[in-house]
Coordinates of C-alpha atoms in Angstrom, one line a residue:
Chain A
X1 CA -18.4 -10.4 -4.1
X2 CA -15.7 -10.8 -6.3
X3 CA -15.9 -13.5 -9.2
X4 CA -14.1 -14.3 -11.6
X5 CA -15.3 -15.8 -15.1
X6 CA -13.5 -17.9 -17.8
X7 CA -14.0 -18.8 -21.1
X8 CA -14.0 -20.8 -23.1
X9 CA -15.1 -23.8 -20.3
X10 CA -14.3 -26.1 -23.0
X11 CA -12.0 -26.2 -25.9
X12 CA -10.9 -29.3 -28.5
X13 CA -8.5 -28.5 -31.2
X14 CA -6.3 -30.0 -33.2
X15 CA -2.3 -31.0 -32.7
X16 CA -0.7 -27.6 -34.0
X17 CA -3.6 -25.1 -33.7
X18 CA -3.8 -22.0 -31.7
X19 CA -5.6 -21.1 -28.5
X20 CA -6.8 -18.6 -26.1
X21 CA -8.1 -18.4 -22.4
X22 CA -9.5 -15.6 -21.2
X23 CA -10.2 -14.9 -17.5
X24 CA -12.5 -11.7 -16.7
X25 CA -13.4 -9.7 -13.7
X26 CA -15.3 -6.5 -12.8
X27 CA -13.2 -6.6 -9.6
X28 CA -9.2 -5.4 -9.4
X29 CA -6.6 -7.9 -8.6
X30 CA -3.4 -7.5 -7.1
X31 CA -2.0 -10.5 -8.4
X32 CA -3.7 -13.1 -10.8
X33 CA -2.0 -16.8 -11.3
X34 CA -2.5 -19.5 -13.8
X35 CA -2.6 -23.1 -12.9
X36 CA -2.4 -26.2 -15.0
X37 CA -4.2 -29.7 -13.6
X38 CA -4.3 -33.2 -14.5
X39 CA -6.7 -35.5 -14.0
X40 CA -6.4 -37.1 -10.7
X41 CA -3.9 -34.4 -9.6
X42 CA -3.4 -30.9 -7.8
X43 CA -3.2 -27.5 -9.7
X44 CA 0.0 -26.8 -10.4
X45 CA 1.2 -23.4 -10.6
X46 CA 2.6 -21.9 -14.3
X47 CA 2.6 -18.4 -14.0
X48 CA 2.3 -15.4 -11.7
X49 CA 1.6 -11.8 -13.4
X50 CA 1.5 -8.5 -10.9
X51 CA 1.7 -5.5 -13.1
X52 CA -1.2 -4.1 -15.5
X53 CA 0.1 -4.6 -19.2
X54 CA 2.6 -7.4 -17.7
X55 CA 3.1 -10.4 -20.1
X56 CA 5.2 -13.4 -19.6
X57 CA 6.7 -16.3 -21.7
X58 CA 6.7 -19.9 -20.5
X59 CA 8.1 -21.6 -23.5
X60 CA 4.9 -21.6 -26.4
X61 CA 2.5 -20.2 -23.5
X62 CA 2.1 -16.5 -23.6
X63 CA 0.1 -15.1 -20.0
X64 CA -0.7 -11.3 -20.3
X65 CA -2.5 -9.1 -17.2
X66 CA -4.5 -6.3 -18.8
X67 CA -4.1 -2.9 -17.9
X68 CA -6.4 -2.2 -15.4
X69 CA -5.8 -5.6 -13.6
X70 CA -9.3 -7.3 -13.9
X71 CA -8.7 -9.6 -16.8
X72 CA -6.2 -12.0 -18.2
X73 CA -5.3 -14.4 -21.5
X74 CA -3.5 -17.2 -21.6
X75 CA -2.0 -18.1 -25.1
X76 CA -0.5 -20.6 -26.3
X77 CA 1.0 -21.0 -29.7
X78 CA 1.3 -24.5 -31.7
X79 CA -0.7 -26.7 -28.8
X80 CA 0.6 -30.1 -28.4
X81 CA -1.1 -33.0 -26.7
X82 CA 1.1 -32.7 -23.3
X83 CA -1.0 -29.8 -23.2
X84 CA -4.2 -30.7 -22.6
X85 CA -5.6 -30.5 -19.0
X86 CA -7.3 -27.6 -16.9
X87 CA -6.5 -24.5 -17.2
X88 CA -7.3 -22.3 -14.1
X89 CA -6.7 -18.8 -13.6
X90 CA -6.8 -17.5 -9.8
X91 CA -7.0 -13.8 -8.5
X92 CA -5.7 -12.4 -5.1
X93 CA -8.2 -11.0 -3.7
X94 CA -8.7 -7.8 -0.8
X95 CA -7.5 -10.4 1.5
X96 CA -5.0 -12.3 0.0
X97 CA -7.7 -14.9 -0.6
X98 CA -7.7 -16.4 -4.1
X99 CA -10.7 -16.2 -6.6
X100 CA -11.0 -19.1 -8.6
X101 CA -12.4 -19.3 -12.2
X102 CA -13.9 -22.8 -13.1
X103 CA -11.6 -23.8 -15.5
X104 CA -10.8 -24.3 -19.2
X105 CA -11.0 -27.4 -20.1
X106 CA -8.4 -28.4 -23.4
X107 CA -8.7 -31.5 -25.0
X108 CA -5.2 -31.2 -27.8
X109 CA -6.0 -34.2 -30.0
X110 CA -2.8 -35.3 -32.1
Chain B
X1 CA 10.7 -34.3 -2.9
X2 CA 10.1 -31.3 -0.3
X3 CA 6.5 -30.8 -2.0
X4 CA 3.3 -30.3 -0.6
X5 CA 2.1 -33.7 0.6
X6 CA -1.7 -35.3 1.4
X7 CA -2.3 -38.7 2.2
X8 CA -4.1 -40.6 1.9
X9 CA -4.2 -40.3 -1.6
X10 CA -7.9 -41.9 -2.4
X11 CA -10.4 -43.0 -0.2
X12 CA -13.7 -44.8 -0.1
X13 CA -15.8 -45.1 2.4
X14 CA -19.5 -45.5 3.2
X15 CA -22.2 -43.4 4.0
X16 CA -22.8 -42.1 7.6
X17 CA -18.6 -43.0 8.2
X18 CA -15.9 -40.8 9.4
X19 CA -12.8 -39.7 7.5
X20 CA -9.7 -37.8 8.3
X21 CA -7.2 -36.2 5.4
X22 CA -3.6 -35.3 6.1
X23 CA -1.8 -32.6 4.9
X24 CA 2.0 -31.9 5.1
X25 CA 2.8 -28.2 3.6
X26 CA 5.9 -26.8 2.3
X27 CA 8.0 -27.1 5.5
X28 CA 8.7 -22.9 5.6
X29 CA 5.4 -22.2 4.5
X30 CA 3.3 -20.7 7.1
X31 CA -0.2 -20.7 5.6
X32 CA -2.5 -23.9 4.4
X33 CA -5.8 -23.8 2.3
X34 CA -8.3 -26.5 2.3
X35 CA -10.5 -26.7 -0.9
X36 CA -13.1 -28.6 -2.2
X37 CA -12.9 -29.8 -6.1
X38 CA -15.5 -31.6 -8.4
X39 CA -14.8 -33.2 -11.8
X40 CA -14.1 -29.8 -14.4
X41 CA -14.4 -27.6 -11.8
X42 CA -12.7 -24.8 -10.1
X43 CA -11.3 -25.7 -6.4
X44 CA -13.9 -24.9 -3.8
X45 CA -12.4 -22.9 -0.8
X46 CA -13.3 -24.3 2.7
X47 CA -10.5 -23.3 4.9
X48 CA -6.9 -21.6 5.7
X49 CA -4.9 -21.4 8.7
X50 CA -2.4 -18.8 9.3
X51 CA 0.0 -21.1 11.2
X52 CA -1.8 -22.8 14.0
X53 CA -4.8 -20.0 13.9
X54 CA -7.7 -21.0 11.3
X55 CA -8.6 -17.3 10.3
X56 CA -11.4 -18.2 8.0
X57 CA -14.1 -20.4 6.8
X58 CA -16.2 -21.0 4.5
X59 CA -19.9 -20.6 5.2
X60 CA -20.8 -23.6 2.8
X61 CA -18.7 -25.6 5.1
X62 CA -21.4 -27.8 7.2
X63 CA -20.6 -28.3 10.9
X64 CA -19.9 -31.8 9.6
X65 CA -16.1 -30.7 8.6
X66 CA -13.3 -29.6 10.9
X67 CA -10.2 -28.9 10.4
X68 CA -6.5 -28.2 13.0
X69 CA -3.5 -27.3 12.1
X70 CA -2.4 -27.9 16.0
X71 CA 1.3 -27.2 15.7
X72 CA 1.1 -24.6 12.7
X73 CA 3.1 -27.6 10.8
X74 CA 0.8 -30.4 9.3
X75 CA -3.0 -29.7 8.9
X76 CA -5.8 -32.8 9.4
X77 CA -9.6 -31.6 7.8
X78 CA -12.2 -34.6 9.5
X79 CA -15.6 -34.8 8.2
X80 CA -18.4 -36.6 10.3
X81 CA -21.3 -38.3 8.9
X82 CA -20.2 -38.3 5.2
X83 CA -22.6 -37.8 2.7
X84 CA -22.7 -38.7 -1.2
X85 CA -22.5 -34.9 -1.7
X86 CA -19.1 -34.9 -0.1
X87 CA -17.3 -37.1 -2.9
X88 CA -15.2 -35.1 -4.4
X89 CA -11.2 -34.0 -4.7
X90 CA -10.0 -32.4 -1.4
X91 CA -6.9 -30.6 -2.1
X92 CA -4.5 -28.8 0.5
X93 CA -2.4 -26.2 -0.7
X94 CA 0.1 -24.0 1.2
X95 CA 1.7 -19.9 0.6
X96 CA 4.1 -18.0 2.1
X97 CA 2.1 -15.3 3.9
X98 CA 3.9 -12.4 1.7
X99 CA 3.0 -14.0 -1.4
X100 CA -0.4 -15.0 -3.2
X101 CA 1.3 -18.2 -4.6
X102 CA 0.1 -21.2 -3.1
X103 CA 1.7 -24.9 -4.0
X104 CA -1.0 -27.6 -3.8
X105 CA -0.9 -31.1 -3.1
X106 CA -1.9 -33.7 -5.1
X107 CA -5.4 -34.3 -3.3
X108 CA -7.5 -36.9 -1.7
X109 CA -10.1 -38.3 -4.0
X110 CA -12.8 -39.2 -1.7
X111 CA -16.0 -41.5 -3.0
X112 CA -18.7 -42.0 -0.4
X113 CA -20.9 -45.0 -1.3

């Protein structure tokens, strides 16, 4: 069975600060996405990374794919409060089927 | 807005009622997820459809929910007998079949009292 874990589940920082998301898996994905939610709302996709070592820029958020493919961060530089919401990272699976971490929850306070 | 649409958007409802969701995909998408989400947590896979065909489901799904997709266009998930334990977030989301990238909606709160 394939799982993947995240960490921190929750985080509560400061307008400004720094953070990290780490996703981790013992299991190889071929593709691993990152999704941002709102309260009352559906995922939304940010992010799609498909190569081992790949990293991407969306604006102060940096996503990198390790090497091997099982793991993933999520970085983002200077939080504001627009960013706060869950933060989910998803893995394609054998199938195609996507494995869901449970979510970071960040809490930016200004 | 060519999105992925549900409706309705929040439901209540009582226990032992049924309940039916909608789900419009992304009109050239040809596959559509059903999931499960509580509060701070991960979505909950019950169900996709590979245009009209439903090629999997989830054995935590009780006989209770069924969903069709009878046209491979718009997809309708039913659940019988509702429970307390089946309040919760239902979101639909919908991929292209050559990608893993799937939009979502923006869900169906459900609250069974």
């Amino acid at each position: 069975t394939q799982l993947l874990e995240q960490s921190p589940q929750f985080l509560s920082i400061q307008e400004g600060e720094n953070l990290t998301v780490y996703c981790n898996s013992s299991s190889v994905f071929s593709s691993l996405q990152w999704y941002r939610q709102e309260p009352g709302e559906g995922p939304v996709l940010l992010v799609t990374v498909v190569t081992g070592g790949e990293v991407k820029k969306l604006k102060r958020l940096t996503f990198q794919f390790g090497d091997a493919r099982k793991d993933s961060s999520l970085h983002i530089t200077a939080a504001q409060p627009g960013d706060t919401g869950l933060y989910l990272c998803a893995g394609a699976g054998n199938n195609r089927k996507l494995i869901w971490g449970l979510g970071t929850s960040l809490a930016v306070n200004p | 807005d060519t999105g992925v649409s549900q409706d309705p958007r929040h439901k209540i409802t009582k226990r032992g009622q049924n309940v039916t969701f909608r789900c419009d995909p992304i009109s050239e998408h040809n596959r559509l997820y059903w999931y499960r989400q509580t509060l701070g947590q991960g979505p909950e896979f019950l169900t996709y459809f590979q245009n009209e065909a439903q090629l999997e489901k989830s054995r935590l799904l009780s006989d209770r929910f069924s969903a069709e997709r009878p046209k491979g266009s718009f997809s309708t998930l039913e659940i019988q007998r509702t429970e307390q334990g089946d309040s919760a977030m239902y979101l639909c989301a919908s991929s292209l079949t050559r990608t893993n990238e799937q939009f979502f909606g923006p869900g169906t709160r459900l609250t069974v009292l």
